[in-house]
Structure formats: structure tokens, C-alpha cells
Coordinates of N, CA and C and ligand atoms in Angstrom, one line a residue:
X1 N 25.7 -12.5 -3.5 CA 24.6 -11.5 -3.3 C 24.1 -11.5 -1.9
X2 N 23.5 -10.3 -1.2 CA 23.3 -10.4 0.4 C 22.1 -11.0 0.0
X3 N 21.2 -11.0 1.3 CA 20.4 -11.5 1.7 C 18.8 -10.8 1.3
X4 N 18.9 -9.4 1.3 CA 18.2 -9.3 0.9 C 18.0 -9.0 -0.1
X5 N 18.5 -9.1 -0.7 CA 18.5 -8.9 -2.8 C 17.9 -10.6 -3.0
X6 N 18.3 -11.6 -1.7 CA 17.5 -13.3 -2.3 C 16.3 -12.7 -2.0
X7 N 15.8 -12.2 -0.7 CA 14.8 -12.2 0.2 C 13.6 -11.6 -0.9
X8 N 13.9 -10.5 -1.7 CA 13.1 -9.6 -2.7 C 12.9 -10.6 -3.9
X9 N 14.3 -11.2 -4.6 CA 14.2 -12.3 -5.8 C 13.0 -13.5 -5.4
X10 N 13.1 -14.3 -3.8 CA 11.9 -14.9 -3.4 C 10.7 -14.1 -3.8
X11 N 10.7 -13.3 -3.1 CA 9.0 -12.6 -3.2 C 8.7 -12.4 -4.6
X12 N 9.7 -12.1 -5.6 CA 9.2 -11.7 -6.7 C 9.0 -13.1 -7.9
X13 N 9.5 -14.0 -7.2 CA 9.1 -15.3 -7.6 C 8.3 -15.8 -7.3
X14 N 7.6 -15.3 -5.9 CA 6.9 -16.0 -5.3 C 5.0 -15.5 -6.2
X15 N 5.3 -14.0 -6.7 CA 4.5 -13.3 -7.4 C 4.0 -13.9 -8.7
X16 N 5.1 -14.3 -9.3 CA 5.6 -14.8 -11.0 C 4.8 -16.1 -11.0
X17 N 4.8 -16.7 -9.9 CA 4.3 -18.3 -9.9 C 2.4 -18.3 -9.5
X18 N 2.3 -17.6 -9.0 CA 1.0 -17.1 -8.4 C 0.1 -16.6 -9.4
X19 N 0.9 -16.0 -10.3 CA 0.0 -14.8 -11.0 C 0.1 -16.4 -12.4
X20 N 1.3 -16.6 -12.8 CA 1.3 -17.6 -13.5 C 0.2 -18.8 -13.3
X21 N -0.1 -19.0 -12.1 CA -1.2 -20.5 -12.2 C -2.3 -19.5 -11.8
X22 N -2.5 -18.1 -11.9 CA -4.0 -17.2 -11.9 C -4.1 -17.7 -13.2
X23 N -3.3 -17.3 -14.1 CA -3.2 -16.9 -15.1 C -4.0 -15.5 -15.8
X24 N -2.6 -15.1 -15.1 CA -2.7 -13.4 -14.8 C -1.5 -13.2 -15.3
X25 N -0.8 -11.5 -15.5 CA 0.3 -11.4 -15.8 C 1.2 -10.9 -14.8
X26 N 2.2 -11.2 -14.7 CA 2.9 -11.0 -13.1 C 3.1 -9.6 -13.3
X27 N 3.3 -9.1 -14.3 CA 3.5 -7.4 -14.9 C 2.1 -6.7 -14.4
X28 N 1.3 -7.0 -14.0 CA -0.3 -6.4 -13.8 C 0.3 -6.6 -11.6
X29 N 1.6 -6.5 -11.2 CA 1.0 -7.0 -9.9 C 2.2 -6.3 -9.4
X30 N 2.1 -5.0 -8.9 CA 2.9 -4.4 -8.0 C 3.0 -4.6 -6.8
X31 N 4.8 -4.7 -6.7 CA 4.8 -5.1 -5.0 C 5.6 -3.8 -4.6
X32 N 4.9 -3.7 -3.1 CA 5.0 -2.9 -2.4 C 6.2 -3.0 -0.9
X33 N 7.0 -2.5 -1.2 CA 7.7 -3.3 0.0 C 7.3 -2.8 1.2
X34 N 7.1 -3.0 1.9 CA 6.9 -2.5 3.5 C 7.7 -2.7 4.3
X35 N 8.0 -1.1 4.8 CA 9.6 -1.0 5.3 C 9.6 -0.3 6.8
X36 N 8.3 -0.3 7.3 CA 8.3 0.2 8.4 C 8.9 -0.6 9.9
X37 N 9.4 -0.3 10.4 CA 10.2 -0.2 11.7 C 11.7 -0.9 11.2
X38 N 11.7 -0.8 9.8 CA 13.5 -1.2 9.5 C 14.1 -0.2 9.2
X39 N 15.8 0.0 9.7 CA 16.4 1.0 9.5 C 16.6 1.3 7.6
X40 N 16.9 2.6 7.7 CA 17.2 3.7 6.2 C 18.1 2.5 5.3
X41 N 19.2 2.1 6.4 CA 20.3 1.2 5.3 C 19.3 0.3 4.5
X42 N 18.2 -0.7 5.0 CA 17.5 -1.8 4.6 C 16.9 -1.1 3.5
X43 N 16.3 0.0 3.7 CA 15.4 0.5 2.4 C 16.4 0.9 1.2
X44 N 17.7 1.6 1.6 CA 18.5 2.3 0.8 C 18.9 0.9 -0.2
X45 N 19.4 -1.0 0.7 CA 19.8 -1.7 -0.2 C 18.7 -2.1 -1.0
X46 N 17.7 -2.1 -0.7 CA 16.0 -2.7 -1.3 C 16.3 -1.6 -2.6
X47 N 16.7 -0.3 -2.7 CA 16.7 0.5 -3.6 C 17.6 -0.1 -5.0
X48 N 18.7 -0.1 -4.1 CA 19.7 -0.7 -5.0 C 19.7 -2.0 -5.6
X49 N 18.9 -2.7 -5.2 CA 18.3 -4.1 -5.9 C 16.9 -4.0 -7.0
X50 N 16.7 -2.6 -6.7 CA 16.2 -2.4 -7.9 C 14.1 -2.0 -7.4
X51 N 14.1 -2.2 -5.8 CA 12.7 -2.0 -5.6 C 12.4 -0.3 -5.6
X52 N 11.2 -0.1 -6.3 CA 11.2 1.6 -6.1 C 9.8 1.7 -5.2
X53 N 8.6 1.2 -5.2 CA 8.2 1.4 -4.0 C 7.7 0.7 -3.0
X54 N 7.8 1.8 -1.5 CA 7.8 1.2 -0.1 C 6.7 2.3 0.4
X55 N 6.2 0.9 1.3 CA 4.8 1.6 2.2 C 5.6 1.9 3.7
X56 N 4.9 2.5 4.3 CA 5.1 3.2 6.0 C 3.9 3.3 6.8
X57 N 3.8 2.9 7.9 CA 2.8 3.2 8.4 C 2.7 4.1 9.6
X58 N 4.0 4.9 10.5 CA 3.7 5.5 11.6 C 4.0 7.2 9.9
X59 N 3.3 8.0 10.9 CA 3.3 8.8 10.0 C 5.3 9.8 10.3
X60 N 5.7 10.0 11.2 CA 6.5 10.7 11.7 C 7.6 10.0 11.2
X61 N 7.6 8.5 11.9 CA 8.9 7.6 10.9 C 9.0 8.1 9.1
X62 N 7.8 7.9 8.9 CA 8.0 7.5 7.7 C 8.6 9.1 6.8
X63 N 8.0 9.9 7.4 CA 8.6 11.4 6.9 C 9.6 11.4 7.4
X64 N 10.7 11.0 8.3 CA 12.2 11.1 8.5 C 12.7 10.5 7.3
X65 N 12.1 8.8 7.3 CA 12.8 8.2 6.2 C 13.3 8.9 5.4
X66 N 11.9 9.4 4.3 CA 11.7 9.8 3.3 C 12.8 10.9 3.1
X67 N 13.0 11.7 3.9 CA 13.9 13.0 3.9 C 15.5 12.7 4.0
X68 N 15.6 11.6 5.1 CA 17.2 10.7 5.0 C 17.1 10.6 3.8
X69 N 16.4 9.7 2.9 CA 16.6 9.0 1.3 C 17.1 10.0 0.7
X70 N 16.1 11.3 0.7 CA 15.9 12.1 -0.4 C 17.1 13.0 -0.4
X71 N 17.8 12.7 0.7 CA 19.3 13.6 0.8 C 20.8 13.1 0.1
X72 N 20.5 11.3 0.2 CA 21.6 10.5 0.0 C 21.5 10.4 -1.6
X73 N 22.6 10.3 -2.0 CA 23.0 10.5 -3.4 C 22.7 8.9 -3.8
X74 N 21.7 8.6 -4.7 CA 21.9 7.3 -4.9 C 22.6 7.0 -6.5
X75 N 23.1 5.7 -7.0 CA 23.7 5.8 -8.0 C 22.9 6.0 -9.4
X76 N 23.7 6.6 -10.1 CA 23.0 7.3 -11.4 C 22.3 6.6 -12.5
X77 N 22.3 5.1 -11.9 CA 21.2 4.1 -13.2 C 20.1 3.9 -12.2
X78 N 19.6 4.6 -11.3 CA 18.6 4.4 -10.7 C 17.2 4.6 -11.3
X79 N 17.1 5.1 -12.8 CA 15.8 5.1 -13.0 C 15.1 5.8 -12.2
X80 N 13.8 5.4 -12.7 CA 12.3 5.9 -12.2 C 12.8 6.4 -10.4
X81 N 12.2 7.4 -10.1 CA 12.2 7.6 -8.4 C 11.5 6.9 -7.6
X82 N 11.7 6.8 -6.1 CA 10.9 6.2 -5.2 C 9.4 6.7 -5.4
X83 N 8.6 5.7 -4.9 CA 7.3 6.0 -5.3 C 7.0 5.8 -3.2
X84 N 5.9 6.9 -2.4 CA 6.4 6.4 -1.3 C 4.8 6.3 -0.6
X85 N 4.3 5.2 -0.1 CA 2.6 5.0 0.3 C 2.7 4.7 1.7
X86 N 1.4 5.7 2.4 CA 1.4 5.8 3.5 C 0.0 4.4 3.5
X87 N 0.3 3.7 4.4 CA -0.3 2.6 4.8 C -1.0 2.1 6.2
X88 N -0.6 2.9 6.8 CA -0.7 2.7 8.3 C -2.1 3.6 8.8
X89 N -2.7 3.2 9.8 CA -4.1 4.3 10.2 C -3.4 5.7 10.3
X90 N -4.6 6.3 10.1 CA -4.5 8.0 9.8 C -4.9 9.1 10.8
X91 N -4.2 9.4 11.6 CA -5.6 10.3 12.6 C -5.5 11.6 11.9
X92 N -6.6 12.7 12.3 CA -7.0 13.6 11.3 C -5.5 14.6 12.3
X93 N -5.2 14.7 12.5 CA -4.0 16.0 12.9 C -2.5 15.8 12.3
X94 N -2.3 14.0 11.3 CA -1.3 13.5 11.1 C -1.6 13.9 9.3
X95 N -2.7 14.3 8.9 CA -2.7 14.4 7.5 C -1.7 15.3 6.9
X96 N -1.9 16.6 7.2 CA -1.1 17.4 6.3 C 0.6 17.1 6.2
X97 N 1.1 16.1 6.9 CA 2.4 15.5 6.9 C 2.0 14.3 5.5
X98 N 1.3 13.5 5.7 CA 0.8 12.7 4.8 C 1.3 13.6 3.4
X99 N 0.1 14.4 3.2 CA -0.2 14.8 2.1 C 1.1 15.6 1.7
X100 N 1.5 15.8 2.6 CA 2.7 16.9 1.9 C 4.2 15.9 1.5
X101 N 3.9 15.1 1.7 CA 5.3 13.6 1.9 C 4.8 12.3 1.1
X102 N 3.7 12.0 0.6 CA 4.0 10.4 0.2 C 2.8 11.0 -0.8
X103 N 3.0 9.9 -1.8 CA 2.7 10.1 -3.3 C 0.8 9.3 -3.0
X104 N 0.7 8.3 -2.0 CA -0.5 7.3 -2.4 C -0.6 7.2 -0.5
X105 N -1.7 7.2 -0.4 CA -2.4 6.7 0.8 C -3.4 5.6 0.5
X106 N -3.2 4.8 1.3 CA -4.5 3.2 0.8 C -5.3 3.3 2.1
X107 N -5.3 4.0 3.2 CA -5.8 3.9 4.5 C -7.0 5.1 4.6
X108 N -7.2 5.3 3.9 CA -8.8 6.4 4.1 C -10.6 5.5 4.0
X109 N -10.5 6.0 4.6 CA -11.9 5.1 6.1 C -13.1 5.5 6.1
X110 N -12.4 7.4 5.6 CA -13.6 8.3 6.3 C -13.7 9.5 5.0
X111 N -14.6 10.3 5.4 CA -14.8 11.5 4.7 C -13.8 12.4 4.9
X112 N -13.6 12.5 6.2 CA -12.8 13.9 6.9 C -11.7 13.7 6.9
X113 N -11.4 12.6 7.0 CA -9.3 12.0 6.6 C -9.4 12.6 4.8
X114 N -10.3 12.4 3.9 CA -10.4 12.6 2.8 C -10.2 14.1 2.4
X115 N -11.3 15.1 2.7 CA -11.3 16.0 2.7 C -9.7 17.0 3.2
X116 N -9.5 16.6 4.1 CA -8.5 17.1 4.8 C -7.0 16.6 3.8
X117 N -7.0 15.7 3.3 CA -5.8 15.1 2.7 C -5.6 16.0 1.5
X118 N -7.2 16.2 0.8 CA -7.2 16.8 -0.5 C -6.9 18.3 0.0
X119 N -7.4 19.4 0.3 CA -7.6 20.1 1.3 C -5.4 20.6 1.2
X120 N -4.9 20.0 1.7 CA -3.5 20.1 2.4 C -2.4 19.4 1.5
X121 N -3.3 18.4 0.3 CA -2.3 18.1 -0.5 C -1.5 20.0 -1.7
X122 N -0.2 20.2 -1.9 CA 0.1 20.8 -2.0 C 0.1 20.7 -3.5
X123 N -0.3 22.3 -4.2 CA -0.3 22.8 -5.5 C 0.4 22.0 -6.4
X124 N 2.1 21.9 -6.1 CA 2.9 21.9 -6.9 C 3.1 20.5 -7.3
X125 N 2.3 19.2 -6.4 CA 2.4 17.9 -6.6 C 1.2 17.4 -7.4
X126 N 1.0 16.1 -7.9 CA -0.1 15.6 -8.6 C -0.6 15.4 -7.6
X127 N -2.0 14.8 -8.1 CA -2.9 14.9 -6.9 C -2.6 13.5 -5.8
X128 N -2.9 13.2 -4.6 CA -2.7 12.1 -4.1 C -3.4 11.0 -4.9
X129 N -2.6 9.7 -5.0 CA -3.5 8.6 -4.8 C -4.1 8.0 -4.1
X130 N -5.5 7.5 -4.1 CA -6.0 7.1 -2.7 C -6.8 5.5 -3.2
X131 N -6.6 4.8 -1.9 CA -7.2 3.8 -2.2 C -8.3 3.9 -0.4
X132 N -9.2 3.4 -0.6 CA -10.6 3.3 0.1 C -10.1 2.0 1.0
X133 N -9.8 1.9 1.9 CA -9.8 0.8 3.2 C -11.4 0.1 3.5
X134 N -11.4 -1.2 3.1 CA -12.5 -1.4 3.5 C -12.6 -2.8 4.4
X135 N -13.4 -2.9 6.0 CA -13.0 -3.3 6.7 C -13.9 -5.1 6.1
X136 N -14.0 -5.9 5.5 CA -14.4 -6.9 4.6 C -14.8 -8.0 5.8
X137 N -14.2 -8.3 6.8 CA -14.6 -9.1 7.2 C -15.2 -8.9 8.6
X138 N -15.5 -7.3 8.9 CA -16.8 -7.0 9.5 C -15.9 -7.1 11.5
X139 N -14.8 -7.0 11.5 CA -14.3 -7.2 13.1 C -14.5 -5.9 13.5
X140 N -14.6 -5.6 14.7 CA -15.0 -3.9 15.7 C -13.6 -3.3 15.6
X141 N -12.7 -4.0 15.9 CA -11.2 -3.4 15.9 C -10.5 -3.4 15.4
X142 N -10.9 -3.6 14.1 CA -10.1 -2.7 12.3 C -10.5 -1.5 11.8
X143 N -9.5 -0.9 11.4 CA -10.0 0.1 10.9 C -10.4 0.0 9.4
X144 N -11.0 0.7 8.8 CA -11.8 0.5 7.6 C -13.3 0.9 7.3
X145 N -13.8 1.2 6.0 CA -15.3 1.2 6.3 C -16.0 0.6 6.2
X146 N -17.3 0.1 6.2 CA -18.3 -1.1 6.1 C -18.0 -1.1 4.7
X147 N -18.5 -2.4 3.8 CA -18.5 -2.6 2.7 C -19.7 -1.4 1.8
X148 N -20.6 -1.5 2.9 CA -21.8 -0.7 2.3 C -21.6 1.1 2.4
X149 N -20.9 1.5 3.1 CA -20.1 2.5 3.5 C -19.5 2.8 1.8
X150 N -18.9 1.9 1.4 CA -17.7 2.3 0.3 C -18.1 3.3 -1.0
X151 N -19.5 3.1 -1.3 CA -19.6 3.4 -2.5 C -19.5 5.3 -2.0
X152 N -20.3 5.3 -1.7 CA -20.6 6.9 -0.7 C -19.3 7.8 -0.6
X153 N -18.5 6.5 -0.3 CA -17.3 7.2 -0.1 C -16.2 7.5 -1.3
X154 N -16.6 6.9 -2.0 CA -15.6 6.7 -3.2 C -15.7 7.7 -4.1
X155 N -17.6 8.0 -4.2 CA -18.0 9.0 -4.6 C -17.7 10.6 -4.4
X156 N -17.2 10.6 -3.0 CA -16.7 11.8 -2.4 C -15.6 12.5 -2.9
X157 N -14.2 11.0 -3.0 CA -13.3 11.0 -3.3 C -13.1 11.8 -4.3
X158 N -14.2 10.7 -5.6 CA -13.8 11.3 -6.9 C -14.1 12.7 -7.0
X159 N -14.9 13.5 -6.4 CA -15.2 14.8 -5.9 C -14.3 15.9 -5.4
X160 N -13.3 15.2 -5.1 CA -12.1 16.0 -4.1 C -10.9 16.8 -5.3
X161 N -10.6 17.9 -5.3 CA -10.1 18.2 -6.3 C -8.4 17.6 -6.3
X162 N -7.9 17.3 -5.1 CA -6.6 17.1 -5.2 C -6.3 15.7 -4.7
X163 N -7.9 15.3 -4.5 CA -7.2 13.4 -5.2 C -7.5 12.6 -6.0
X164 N -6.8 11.1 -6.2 CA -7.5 10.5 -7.4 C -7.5 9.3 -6.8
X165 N -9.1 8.9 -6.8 CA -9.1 8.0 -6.3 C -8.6 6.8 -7.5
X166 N -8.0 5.4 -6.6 CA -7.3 4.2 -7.2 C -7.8 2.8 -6.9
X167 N -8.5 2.7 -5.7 CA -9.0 1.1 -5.7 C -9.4 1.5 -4.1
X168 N -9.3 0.2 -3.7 CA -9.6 -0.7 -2.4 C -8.5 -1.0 -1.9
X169 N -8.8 -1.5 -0.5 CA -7.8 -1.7 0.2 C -8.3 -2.5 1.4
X170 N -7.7 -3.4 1.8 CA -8.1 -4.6 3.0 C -6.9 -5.2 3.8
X171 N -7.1 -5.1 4.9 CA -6.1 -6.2 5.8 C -6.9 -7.1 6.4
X172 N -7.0 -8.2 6.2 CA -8.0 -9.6 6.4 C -7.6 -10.1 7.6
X173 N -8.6 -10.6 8.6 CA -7.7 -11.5 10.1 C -7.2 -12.4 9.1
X174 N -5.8 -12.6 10.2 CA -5.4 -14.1 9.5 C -5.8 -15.1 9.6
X175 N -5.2 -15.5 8.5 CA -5.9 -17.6 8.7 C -4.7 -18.0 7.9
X176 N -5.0 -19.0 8.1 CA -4.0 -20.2 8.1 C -4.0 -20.7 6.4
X177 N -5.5 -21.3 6.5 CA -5.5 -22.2 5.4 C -5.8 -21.0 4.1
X178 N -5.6 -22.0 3.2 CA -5.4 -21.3 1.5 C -7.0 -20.8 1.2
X179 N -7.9 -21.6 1.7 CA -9.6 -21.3 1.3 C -9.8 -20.5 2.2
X180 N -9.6 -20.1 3.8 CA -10.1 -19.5 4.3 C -9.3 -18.1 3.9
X181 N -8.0 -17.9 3.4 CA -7.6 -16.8 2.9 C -8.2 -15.6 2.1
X182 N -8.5 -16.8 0.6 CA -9.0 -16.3 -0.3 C -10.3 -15.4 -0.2
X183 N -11.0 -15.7 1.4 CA -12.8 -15.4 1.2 C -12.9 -13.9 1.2
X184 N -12.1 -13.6 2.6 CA -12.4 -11.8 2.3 C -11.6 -11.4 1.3
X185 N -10.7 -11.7 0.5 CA -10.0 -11.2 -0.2 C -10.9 -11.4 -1.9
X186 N -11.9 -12.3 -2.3 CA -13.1 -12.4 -2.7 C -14.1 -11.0 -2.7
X187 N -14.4 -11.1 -1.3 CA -15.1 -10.3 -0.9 C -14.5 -8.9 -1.6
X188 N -13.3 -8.6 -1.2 CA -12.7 -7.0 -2.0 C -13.0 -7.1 -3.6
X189 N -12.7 -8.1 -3.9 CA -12.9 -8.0 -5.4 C -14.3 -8.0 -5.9
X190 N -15.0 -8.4 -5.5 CA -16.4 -8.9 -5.5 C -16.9 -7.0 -5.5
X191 N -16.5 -6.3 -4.2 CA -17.2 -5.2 -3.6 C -16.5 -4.0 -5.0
X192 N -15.4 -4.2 -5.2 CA -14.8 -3.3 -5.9 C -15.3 -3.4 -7.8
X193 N -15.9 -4.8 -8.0 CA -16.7 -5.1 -9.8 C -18.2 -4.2 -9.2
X194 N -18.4 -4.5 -7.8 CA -20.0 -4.0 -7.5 C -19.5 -2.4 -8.2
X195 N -18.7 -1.8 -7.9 CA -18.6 -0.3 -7.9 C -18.2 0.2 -9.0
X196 N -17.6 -0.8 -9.6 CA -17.5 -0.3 -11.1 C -18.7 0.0 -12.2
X197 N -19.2 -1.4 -11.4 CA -20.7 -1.4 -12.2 C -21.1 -0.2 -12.0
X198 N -21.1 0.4 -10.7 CA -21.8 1.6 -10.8 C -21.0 3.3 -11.3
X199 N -20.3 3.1 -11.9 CA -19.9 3.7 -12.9 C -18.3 4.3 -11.9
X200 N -18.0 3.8 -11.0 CA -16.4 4.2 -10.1 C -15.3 3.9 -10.8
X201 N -14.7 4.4 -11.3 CA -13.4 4.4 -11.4 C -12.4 3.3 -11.0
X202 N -12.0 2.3 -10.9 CA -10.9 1.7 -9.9 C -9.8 1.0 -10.9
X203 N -8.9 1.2 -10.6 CA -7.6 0.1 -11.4 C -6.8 -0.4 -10.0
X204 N -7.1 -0.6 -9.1 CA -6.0 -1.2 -7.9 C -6.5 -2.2 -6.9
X205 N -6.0 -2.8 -6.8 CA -6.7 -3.7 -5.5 C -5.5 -3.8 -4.6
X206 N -5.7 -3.0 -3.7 CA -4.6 -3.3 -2.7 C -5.1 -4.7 -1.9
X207 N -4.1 -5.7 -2.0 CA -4.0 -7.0 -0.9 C -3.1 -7.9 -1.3
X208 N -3.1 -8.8 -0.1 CA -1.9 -9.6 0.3 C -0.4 -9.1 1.0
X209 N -0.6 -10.0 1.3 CA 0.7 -9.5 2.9 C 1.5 -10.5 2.2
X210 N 3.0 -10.9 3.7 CA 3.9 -11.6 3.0 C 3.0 -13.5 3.4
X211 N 1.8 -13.0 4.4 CA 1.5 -14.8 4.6 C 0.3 -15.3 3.9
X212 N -0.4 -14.0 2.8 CA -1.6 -14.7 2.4 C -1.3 -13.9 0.7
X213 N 0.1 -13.9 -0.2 CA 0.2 -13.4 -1.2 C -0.6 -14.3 -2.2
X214 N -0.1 -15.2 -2.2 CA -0.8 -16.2 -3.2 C -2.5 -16.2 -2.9
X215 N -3.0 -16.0 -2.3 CA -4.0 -16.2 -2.0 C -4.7 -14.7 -2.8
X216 N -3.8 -13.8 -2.4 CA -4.5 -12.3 -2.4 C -4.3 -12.4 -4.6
X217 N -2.8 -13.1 -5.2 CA -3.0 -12.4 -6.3 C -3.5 -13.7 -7.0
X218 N -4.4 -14.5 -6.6 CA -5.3 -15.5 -6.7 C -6.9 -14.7 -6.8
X219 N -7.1 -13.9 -6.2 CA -8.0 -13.3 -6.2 C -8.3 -12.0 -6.9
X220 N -7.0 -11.5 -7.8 CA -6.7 -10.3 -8.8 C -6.6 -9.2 -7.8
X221 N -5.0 -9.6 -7.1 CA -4.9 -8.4 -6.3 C -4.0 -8.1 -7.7
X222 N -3.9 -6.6 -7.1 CA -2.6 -5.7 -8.3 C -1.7 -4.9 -7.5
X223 N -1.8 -5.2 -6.1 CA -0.5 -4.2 -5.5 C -0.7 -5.2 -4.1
X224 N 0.4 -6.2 -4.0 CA 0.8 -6.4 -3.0 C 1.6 -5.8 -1.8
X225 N 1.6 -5.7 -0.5 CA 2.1 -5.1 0.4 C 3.1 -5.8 0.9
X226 N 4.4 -5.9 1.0 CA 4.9 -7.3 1.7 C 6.3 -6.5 2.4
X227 N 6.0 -6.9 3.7 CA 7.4 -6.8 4.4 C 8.2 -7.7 5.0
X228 N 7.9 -8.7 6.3 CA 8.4 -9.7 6.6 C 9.5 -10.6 5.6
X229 N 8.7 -10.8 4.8 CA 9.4 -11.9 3.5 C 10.5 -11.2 3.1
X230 N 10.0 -9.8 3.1 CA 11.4 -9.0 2.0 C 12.8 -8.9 3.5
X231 N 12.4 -8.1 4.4 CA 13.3 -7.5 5.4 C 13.5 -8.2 6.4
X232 N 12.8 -9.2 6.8 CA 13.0 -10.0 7.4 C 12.1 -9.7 8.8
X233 N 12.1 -10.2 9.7 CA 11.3 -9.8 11.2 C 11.4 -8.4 11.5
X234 N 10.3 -7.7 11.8 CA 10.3 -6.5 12.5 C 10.5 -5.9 14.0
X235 N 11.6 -4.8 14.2 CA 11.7 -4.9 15.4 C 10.7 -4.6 16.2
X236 N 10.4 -4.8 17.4 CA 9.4 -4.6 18.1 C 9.7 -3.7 19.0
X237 N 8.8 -2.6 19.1 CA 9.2 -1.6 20.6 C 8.7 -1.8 21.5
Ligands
LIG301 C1 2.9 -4.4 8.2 C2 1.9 -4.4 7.1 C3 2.1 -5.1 5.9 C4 3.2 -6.1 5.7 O1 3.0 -7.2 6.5 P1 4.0 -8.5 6.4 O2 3.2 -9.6 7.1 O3 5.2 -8.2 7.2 O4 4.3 -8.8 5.0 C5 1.2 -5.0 4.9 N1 0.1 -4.1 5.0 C6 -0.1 -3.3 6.1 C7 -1.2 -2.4 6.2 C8 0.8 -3.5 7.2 O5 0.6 -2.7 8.3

């Protein structure tokens, strides 16, 4: 078997064991592959090993991808289709590519990325999924919204005719250790029971990366993000 059919079997063990000593079900914990700055071949074998969805974060790459995939004949026990989430920051002139190309966005911050997504998402698709970015551990140079920001916004969301809102969303500074992991990733879970209570909608908690997974579905994440682990090092431009 290549390399990355182990690389995905790791991660998806690495999920199985995690969610096991939560004592959670590993079936409650979608992984996400994140495939951005690897070539078409990497995502096409990740397909064939059986992963169906992959996040993107530049907006332009990720709509080539998408359109290479959607050309190439893949083989006929392929099941369920790609499922394809835009991940990456959002500027407002990059939306209507968004919304017209990928099924779930987790990176909305603002009203006007909101509006605009719903706004441009097209008739003939279901509505976007959206998950609420929220910046949890309070740094100037994340994007995200304040914790206190979220509810306001979420409210908007469920407002928006052509989206549906889905959860939360965090990318935590890193840390090292296992306790300092878990805190903002706490914090998401903590912020997202606050919102339920107030009558919000949520089934998703986007978190964990490939260095703080255990940590993140320790904390009842249900869609992990993971690329390093799966594809290996990203190239850098
Ligand atoms: C790149 C990226 C990931 C994946 O990070 P790895 O450390 O490679 O697993 C996850 N989420 C977001 C938002 C990213 O930009």
C-alpha cells in the first residue's frame, strides 16, 4: 500500500483511539482532509483510499482543483461524492467563487462575508453550510470574531435564506503541551453549549489540526481539519 493510504489509516487511528478514551464515538468525528498547496494527484489518491472530504484555503486554487476532480472519471464504487470546504480567510470580492464552488465554509467572521455568501449562493444548490470562526484565544492577528461577537452573528446566519448555519470554528495558537491545548479548544465548546442554551442551532464543532487532534476530539470536536499528518509537508511558496 503507498504511503498515503498508511498516512490517512494513521490519522484515522489516531481519531479511533482519542474518541475511544473520550469515550465518544469515532463515527460522531469527521475528518477533513486538508489538501491545500498539494497537487490534484495527492487529493485524487486520498479519494481512492476512500476520503470524501477536503478543505482549501486560497480561494482560486481551490476552484481549479475542484474543476480538475470534477472532470476526471473516478472509478465506479466511489460512492457518496466529494464533499468540498472552504477553510481559508475570506475577502468579500472572493465570495461569489466560494459560494458558487464548495458545499461548507467554516471561515465566516463577519456579517458581510455572510450576507454576501447567501446573497451569491446559487438557486439550484442546497443552501451553504456555514460554520462561525471564532477567534477564542483573543490574539490581534487571527481572524475570527470575539467570543461575545458570536451569538449576534449566528443569529444573522440563521436569518440568511441560503445558508445553514452548522457550528463553530477555531484555529488555537499553538502549544506544545496536552493541557495547554485542550483550553481554547474548551473554550469553543463551552462558547458553542452557551448558544445553544440560547436557543442556536449547532451540530459541528470544527477543531483540531494534525498537532493538537487528540486534544481537540478530547474536547468534543466533530470535524477535524488535518493535513500535514495525511499529505505530508506543505510546499511552501
Ligand atoms: C492548514 C490548515 C489546517 C491543517 O493543518 P495541519 O497542521 O497541516 O494539519 C487546518 N485548518 C486550517 C484552517 C488550516 O489552514
Amino acid at each position: 500500500m503507498n504511503k498515503l493510504f498508511n498516512q490517512l489509516q494513521t490519522v484515522k487511528h489516531r481519531i479511533d483511539q482519542a474518541a475511544i478514551k473520550a469515550g465518544r464515538s469515532p463515527e460522531d468525528i469527521l475528518l477533513l482532509a486538508v489538501s491545500k498547496t498539494q497537487p490534484v494527484e495527492a487529493i485524487f489518491e486520498a479519494i481512492q483510499a476512500g476520503q470524501r472530504d477536503f478543505g482549501e484555503n486560497y480561494v482560486q486554487e481551490g476552484v481549479e482543483k475542484i474543476r480538475l476532480l470534477g472532470e476526471r472519471p473516478l472509478s465506479d464504487n466511489i460512492g457518496s461524492p466529494i464533499t468540498w470546504h472552504f477553510i481559508g480567510p475570506l475577502q468579500s470580492n472572493k465570495t461569489r467563487m466560494v459560494a458558487e464552488n464548495f458545499q461548507w465554509v467554516h471561515t465566516v467572521d463577519r456579517l458581510k462575508i455572510a450576507q454576501r455568501l447567501s446573497e451569491q449562493r446559487p438557486e439550484h444548490l442546497p443552501p451553504l453550510q456555514i460554520c462561525v470562526q471564532v477567534n477564542v484565544s483573543g490574539e490581534a492577528s487571527k481572524s475570527g470574531c470575539t467570543p461575545e461577537e458570536a451569538l449576534e452573528l449566528c443569529r444573522a446566519i440563521i436569518g440568511l435564506p441560503r445558508l445553514q448555519l452548522r457550528g463553530l470554528m477555531t484555529i488555537p495558537a499553538p502549544a506544545e503541551d496536552f493541557t495547554a491545548q485542550r483550553e481554547p479548544l474548551a473554550q469553543l465548546r463551552q462558547l458553542s453549549g452557551k448558544l445553544r442554551s440560547q436557543g442556536i442551532a449547532l451540530d459541528t464543532l470544527s477543531m483540531g489540526m494534525s498537532h493538537d487532534l487528540e486534544a481537540a476530539v478530547a474536547e468534543g470536536s466533530t470535524l477535524v481539519r488535518i493535513g500535514t499528518a495525511i499529505f505530508g509537508a506543505r510546499q511552501t511558496s
